[in-house]
PDB file of C-alpha atoms in Angstrom:
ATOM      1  CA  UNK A 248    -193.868 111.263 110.095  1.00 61.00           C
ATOM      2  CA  UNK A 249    -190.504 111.132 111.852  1.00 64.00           C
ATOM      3  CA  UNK A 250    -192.403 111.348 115.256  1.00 59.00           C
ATOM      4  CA  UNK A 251    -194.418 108.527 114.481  1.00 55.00           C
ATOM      5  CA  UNK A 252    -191.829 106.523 113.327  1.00 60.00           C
ATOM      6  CA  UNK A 253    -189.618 107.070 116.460  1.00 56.00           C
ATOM      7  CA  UNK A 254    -192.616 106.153 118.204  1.00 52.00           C
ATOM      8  CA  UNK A 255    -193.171 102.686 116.356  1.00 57.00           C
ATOM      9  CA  UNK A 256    -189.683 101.851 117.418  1.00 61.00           C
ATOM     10  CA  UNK A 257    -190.595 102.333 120.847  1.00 62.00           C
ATOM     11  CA  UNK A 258    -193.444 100.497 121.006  1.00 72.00           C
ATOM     12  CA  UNK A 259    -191.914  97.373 118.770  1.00 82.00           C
ATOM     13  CA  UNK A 260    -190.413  95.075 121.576  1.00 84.00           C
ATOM     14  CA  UNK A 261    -193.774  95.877 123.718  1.00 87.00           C
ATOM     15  CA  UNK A 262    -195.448  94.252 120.258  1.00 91.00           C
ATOM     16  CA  UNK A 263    -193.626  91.498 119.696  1.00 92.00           C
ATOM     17  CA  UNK A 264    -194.249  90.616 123.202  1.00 91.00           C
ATOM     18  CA  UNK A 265    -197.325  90.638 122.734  1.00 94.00           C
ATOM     19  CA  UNK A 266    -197.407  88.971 119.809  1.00 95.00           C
ATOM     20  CA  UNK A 267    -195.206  85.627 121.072  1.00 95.00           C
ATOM     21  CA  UNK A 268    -198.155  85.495 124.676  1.00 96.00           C
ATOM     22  CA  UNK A 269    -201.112  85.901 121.617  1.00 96.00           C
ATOM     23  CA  UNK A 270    -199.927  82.800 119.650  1.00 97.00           C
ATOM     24  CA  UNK A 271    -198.122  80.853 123.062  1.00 96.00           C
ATOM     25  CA  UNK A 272    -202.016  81.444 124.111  1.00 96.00           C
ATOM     26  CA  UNK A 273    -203.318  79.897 120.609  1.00 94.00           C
ATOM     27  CA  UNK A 274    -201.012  76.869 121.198  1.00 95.00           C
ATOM     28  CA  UNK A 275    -202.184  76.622 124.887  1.00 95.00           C
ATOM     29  CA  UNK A 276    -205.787  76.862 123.869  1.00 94.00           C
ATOM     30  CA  UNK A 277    -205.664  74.065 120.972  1.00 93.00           C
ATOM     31  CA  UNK A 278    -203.747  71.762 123.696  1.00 94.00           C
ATOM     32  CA  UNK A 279    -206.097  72.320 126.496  1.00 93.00           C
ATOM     33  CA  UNK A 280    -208.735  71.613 123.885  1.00 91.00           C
ATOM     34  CA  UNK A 281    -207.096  68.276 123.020  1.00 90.00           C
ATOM     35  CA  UNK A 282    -206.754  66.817 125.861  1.00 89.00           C
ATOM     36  CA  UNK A 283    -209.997  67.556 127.251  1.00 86.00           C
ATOM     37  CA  UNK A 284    -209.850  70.846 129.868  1.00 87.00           C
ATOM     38  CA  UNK A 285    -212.749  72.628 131.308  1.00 91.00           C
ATOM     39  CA  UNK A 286    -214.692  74.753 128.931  1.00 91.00           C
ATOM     40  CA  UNK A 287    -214.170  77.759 131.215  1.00 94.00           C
ATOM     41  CA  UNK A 288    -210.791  77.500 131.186  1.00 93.00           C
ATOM     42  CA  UNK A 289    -210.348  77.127 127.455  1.00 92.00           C
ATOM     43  CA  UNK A 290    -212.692  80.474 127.188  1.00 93.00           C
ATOM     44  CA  UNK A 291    -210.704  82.348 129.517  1.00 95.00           C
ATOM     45  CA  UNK A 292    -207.227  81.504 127.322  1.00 94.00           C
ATOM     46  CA  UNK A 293    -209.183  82.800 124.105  1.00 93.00           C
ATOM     47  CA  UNK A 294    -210.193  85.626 125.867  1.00 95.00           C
ATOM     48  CA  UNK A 295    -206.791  86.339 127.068  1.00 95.00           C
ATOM     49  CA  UNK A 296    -205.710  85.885 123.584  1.00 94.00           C
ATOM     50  CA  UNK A 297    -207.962  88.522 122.203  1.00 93.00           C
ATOM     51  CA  UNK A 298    -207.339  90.951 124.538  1.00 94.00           C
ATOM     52  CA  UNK A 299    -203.476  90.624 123.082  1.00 95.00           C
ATOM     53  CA  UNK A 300    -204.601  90.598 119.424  1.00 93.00           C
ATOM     54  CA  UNK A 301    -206.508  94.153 120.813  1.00 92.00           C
ATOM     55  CA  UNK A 302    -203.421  95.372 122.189  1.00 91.00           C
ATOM     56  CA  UNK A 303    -201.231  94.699 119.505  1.00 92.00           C
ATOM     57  CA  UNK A 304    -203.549  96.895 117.163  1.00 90.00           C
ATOM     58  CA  UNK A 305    -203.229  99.285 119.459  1.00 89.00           C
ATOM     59  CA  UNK A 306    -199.492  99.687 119.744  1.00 87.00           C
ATOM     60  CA  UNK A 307    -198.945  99.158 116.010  1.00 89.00           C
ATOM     61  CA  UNK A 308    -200.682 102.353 114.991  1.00 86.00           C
ATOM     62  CA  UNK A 309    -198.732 104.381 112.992  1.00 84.00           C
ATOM     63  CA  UNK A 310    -196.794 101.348 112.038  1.00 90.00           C
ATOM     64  CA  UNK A 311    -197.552 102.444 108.170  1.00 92.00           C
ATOM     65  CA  UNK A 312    -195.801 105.549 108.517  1.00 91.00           C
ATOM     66  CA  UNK A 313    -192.718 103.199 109.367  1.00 91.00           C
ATOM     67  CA  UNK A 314    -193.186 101.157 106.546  1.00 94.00           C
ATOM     68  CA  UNK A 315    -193.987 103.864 104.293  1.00 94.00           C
ATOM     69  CA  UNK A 316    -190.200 105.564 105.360  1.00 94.00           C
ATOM     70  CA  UNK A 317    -188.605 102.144 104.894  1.00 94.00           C
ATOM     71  CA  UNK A 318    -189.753 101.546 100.833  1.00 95.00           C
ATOM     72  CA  UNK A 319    -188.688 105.088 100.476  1.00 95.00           C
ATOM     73  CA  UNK A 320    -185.094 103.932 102.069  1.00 95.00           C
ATOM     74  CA  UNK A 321    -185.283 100.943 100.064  1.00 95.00           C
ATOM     75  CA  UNK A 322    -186.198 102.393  96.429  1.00 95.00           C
ATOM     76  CA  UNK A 323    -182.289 103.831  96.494  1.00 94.00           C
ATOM     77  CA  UNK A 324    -180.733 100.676  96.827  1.00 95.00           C
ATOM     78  CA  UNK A 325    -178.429  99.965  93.978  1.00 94.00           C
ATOM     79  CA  UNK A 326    -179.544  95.736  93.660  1.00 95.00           C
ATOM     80  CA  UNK A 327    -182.351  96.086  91.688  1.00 96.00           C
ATOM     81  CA  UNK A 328    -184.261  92.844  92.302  1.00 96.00           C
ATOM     82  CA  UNK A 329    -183.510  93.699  96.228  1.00 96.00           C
ATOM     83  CA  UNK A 330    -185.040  96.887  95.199  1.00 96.00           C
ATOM     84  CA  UNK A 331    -187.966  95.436  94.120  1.00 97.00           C
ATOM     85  CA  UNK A 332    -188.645  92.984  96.907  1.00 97.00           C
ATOM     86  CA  UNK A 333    -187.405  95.249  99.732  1.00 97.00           C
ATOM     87  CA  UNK A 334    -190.010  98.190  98.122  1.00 97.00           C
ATOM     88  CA  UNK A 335    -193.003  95.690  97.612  1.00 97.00           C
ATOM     89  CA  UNK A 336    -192.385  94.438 100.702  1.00 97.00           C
ATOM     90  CA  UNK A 337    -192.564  97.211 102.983  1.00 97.00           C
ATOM     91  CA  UNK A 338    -195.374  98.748 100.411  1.00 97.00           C
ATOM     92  CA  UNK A 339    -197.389  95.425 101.247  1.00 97.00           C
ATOM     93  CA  UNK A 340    -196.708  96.184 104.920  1.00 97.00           C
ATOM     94  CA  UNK A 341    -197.898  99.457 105.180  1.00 96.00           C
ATOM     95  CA  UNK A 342    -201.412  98.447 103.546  1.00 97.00           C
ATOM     96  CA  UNK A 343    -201.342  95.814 106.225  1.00 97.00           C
ATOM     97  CA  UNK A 344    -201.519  98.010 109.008  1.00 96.00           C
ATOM     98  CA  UNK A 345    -203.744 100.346 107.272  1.00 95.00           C
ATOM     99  CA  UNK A 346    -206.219  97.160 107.244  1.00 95.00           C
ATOM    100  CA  UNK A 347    -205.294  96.547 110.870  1.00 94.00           C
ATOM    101  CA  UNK A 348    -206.056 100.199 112.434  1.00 94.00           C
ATOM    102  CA  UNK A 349    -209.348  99.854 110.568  1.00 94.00           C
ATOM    103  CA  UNK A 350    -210.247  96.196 112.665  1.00 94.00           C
ATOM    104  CA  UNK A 351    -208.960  97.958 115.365  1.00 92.00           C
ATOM    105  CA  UNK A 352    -210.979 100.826 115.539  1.00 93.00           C
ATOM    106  CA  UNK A 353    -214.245  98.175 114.707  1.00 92.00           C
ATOM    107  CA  UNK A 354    -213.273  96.320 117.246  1.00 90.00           C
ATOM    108  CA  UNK A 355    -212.973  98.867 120.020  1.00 88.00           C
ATOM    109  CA  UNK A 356    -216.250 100.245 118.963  1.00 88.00           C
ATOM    110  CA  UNK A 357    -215.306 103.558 117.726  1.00 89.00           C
ATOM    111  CA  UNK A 358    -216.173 102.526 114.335  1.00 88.00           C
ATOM    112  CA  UNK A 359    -218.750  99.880 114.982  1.00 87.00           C
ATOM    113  CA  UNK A 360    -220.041  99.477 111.189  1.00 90.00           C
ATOM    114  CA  UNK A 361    -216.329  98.248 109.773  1.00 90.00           C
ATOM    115  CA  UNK A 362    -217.054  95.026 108.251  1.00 92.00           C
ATOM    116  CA  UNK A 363    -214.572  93.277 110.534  1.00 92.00           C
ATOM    117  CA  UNK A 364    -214.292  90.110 108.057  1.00 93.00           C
ATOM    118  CA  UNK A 365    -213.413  91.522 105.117  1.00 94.00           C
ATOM    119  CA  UNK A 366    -211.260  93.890 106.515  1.00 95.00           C
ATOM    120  CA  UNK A 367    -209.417  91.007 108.131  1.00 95.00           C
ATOM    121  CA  UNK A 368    -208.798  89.367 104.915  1.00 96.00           C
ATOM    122  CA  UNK A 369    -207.619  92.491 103.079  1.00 96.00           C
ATOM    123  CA  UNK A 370    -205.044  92.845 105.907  1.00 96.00           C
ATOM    124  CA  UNK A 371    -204.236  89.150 105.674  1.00 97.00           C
ATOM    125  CA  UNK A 372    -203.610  89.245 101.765  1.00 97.00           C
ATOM    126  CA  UNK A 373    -201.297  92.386 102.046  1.00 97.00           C
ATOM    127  CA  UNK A 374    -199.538  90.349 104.718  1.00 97.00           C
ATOM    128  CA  UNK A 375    -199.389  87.204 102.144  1.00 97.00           C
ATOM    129  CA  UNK A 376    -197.866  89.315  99.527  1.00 98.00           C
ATOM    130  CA  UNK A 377    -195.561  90.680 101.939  1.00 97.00           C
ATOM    131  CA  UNK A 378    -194.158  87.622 103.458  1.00 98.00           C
ATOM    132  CA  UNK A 379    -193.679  86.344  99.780  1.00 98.00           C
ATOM    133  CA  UNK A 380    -191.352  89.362  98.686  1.00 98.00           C
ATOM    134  CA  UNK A 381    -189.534  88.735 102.044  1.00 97.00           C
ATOM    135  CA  UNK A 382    -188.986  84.948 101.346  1.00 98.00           C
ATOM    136  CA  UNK A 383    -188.160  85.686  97.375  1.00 97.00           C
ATOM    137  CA  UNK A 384    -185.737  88.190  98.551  1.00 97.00           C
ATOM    138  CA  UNK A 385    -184.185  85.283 101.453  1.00 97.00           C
ATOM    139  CA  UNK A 386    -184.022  83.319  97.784  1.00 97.00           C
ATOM    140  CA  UNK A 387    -182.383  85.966  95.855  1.00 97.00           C
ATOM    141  CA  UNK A 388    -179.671  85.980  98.429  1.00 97.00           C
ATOM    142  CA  UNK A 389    -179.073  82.627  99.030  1.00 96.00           C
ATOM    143  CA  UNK A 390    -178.584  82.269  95.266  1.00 95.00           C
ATOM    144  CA  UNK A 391    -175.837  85.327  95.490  1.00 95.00           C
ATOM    145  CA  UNK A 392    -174.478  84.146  98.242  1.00 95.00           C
ATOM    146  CA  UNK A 393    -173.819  80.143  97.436  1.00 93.00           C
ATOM    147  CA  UNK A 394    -172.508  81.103  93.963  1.00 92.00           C
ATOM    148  CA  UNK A 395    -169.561  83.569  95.535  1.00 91.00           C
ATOM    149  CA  UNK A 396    -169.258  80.379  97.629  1.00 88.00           C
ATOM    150  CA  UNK A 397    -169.202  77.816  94.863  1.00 86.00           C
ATOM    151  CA  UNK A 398    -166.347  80.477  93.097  1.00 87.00           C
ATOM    152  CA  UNK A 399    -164.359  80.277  96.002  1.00 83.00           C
ATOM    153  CA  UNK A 400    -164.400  76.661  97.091  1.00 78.00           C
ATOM    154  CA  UNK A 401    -163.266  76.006  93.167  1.00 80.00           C
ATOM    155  CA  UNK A 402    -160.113  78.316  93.349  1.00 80.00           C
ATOM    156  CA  UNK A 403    -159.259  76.808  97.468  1.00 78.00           C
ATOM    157  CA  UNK A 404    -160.036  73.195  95.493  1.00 75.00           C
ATOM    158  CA  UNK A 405    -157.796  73.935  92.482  1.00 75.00           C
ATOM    159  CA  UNK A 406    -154.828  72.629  94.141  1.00 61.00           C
ATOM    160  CA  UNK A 407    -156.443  69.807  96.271  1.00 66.00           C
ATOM    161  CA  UNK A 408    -157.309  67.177  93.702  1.00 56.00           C
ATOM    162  CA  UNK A 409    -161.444  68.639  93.824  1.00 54.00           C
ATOM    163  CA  UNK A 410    -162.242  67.077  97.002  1.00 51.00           C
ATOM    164  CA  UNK A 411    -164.734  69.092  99.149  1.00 50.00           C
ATOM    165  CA  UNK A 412    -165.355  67.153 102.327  1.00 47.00           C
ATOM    166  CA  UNK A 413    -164.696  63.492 101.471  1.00 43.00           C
ATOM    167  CA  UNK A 414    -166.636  63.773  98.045  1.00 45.00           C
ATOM    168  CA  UNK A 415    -164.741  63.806  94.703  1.00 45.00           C
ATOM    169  CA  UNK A 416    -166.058  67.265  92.653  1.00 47.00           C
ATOM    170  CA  UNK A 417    -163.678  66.435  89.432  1.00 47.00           C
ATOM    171  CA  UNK A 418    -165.003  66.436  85.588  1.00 46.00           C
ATOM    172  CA  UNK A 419    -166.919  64.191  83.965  1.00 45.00           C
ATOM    173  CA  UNK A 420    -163.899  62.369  83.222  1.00 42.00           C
ATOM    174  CA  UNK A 421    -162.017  62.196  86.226  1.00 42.00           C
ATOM    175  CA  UNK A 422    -161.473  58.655  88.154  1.00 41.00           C
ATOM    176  CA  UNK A 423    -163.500  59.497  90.801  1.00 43.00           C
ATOM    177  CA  UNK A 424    -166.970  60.720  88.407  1.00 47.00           C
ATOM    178  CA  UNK A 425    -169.709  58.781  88.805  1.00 47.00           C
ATOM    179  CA  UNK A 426    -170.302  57.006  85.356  1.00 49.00           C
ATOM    180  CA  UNK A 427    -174.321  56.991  85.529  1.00 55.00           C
ATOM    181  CA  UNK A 428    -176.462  60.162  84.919  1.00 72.00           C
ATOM    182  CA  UNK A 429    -178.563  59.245  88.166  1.00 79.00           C
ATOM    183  CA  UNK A 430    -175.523  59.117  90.586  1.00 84.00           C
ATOM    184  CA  UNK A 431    -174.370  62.331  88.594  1.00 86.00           C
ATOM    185  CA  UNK A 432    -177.520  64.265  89.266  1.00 87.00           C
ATOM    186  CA  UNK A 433    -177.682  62.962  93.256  1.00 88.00           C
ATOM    187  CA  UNK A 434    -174.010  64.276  93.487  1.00 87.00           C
ATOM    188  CA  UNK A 435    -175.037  67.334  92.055  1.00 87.00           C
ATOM    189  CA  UNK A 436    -177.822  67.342  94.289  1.00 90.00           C
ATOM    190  CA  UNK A 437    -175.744  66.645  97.773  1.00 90.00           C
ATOM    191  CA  UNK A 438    -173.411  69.237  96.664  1.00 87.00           C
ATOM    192  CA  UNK A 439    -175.817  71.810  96.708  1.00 90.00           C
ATOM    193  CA  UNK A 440    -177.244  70.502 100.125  1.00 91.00           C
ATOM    194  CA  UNK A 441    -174.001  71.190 101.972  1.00 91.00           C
ATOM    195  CA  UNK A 442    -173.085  74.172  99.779  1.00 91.00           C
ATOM    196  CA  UNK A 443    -176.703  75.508 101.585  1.00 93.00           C
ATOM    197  CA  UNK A 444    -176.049  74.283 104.623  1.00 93.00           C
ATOM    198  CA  UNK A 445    -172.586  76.232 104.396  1.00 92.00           C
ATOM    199  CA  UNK A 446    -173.826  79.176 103.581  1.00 93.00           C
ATOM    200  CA  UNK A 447    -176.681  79.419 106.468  1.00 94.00           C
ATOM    201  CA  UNK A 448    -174.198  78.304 108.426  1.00 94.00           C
ATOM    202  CA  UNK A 449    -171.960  81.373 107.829  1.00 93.00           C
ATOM    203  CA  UNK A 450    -174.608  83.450 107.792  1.00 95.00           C
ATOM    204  CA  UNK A 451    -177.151  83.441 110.640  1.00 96.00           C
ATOM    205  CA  UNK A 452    -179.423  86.554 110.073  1.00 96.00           C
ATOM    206  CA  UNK A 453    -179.984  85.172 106.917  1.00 96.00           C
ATOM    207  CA  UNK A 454    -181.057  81.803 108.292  1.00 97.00           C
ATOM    208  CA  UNK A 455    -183.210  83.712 111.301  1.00 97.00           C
ATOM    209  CA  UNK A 456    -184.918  85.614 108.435  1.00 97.00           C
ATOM    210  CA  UNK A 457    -185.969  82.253 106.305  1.00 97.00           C
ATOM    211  CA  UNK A 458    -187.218  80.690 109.160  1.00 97.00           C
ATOM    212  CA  UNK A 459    -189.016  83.532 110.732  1.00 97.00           C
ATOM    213  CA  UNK A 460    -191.095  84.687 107.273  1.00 97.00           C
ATOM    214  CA  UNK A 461    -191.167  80.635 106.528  1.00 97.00           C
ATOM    215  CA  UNK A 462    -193.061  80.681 109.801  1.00 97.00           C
ATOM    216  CA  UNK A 463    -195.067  83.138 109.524  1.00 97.00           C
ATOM    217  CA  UNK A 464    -196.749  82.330 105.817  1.00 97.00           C
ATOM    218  CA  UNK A 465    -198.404  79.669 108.176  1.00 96.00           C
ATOM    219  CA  UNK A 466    -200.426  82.174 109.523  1.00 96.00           C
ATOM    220  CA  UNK A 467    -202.190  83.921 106.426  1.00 97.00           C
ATOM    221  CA  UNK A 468    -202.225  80.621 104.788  1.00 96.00           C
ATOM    222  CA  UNK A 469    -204.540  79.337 107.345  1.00 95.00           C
ATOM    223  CA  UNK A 470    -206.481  82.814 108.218  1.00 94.00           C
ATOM    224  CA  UNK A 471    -207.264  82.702 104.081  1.00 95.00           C
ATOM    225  CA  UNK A 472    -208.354  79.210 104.075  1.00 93.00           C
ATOM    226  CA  UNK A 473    -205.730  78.266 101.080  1.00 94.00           C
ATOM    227  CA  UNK A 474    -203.836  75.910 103.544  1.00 92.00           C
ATOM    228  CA  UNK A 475    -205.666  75.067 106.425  1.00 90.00           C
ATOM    229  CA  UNK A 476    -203.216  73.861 109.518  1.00 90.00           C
ATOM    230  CA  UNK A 477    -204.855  74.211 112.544  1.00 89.00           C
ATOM    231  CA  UNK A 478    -204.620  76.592 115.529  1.00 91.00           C
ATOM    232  CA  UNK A 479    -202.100  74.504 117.318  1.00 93.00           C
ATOM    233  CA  UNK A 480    -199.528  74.731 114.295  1.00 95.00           C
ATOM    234  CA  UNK A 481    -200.883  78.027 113.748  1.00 95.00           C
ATOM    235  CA  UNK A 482    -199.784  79.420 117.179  1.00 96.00           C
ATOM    236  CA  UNK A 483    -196.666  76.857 116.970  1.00 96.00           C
ATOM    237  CA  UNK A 484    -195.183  79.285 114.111  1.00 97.00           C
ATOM    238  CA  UNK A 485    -196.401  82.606 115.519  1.00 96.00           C
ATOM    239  CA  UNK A 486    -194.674  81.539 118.969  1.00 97.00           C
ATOM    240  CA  UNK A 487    -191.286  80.790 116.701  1.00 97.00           C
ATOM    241  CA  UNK A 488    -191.715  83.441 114.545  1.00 97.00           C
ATOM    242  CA  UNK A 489    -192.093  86.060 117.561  1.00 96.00           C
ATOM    243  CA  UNK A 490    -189.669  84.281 119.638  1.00 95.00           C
ATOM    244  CA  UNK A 491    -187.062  84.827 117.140  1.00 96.00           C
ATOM    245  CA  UNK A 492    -187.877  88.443 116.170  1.00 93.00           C
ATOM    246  CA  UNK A 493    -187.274  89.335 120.103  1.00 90.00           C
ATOM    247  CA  UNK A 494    -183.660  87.937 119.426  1.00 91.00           C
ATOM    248  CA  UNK A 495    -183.283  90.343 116.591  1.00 90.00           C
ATOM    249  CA  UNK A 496    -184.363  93.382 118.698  1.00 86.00           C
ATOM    250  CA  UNK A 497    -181.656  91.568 121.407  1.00 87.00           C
ATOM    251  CA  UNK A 498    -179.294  91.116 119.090  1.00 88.00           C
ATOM    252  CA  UNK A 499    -179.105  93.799 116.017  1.00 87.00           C
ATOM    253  CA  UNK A 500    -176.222  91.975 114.579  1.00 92.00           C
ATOM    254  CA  UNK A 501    -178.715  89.388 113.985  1.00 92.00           C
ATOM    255  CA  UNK A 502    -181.425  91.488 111.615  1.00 92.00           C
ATOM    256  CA  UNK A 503    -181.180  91.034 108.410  1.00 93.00           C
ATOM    257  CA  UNK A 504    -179.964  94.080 106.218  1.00 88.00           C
ATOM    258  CA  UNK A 505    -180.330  96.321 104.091  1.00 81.00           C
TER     259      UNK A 505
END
């Protein structure tokens, strides 16, 4: 298993390629379709694009091994509800690619009985339930992360009268509270905004992570039919999605961890 994995690893950054000229090849097609191109032209992009889709089966076999090693990694992890996402997560992954060497055998004919469809939607499903224990676990650490911030602003704002930024954060009956409940709440409410955009700010793998698995839930939304969007937005988020997964394997400091 360690063999495979080490050879996943290799074969990542040729994948992700891949992956960001599949979808910037879904986005060309749906704009050459749009405004009005040549027939042959738009069925030479979509067969460019499934040629890619083929290769990228191809080099992500043995990608459940991988996933397999990384929920055993991740059921020792002392969080437990990062346990539990991390775990389901990669578990979720694994049957993905299971799914995903079975299209890609039916599709390269060695195993031309696989009933491509519903295979496709199994693999799609595990990759819905996937993307959802990533973005829960994005949640979970926002919510750690902008309460140690919240704690710390209020000791640094102890001695400053409880302004943060030009907006007065004192009790209820302080001179500067807002005396309605409605301009309470939207206080409230724009507190938490910047307190956000603080934290994001401080913390850019996080934010890469959000938008990356926000991106990609486009993808089995659509391929599912329980949010159709369209190929164009469709291969606008897979282009993002990859785009930004390249800059993790540029820049480490930039993956999320664990």
């Amino acid at each position: 298993m360690d063999a495979w994995v080490r050879f996943s690893a290799q074969s990542q950054a040729r994948e992700r390629l891949c992956r960001a000229a599949q979808y910037a090849c879904s986005l060309l097609g749906h704009a050459l379709q749009k405004h009005g191109a040549s027939p042959e032209l738009q069925k030479q992009i979509r067969q460019l694009e499934g040629h890619l889709s083929l290769g990228r089966k191809l080099l992500r076999l043995g990608n459940s091994a991988d996933a397999l090693e990384s929920a055993k990694r991740a059921v020792h992890l002392s969080d437990v509800v990062l346990r539990f996402c991390i775990t389901v997560s990669h578990l979720n992954r694994a049957l993905y690619f299971a799914c995903d060497n079975v299209l890609w055998a039916g599709k390269s004919g060695l195993a031309p009985r696989v009933d491509q469809e519903k295979w496709a939607q199994r693999s799609f499903r595990y990759y819905l339930f996937s993307l959802i224990m990533n973005l829960s676990r994005d949640a979970y650490e926002i919510r750690l992360l902008m309460e140690q911030e919240s704690s710390a602003c209020s000791r640094r704002l102890k001695g400053s009268g409880g302004v943060l930024g030009g907006i007065e954060t004192g009790g209820p009956g302080s001179p500067g509270a807002p005396g309605g409940g409605l301009p309470q709440v939207a206080l409230k409410l724009r507190l938490q905004v910047l307190l956000l955009a603080r934290v994001l700010r401080g913390h850019p793998p996080l934010l890469l992570d959000v938008v990356r698995n926000a991106c990609d839930l486009f993808i089995p939304l659509d391929k599912l039919g329980l949010w159709r969007c369209g190929p164009g937005i469709v291969g606008l988020c897979g282009l993002v999605s990859s785009i930004l997964s390249i800059l993790t394997l540029i820049c480490p400091w930039l993956r999320l961890k664990p």
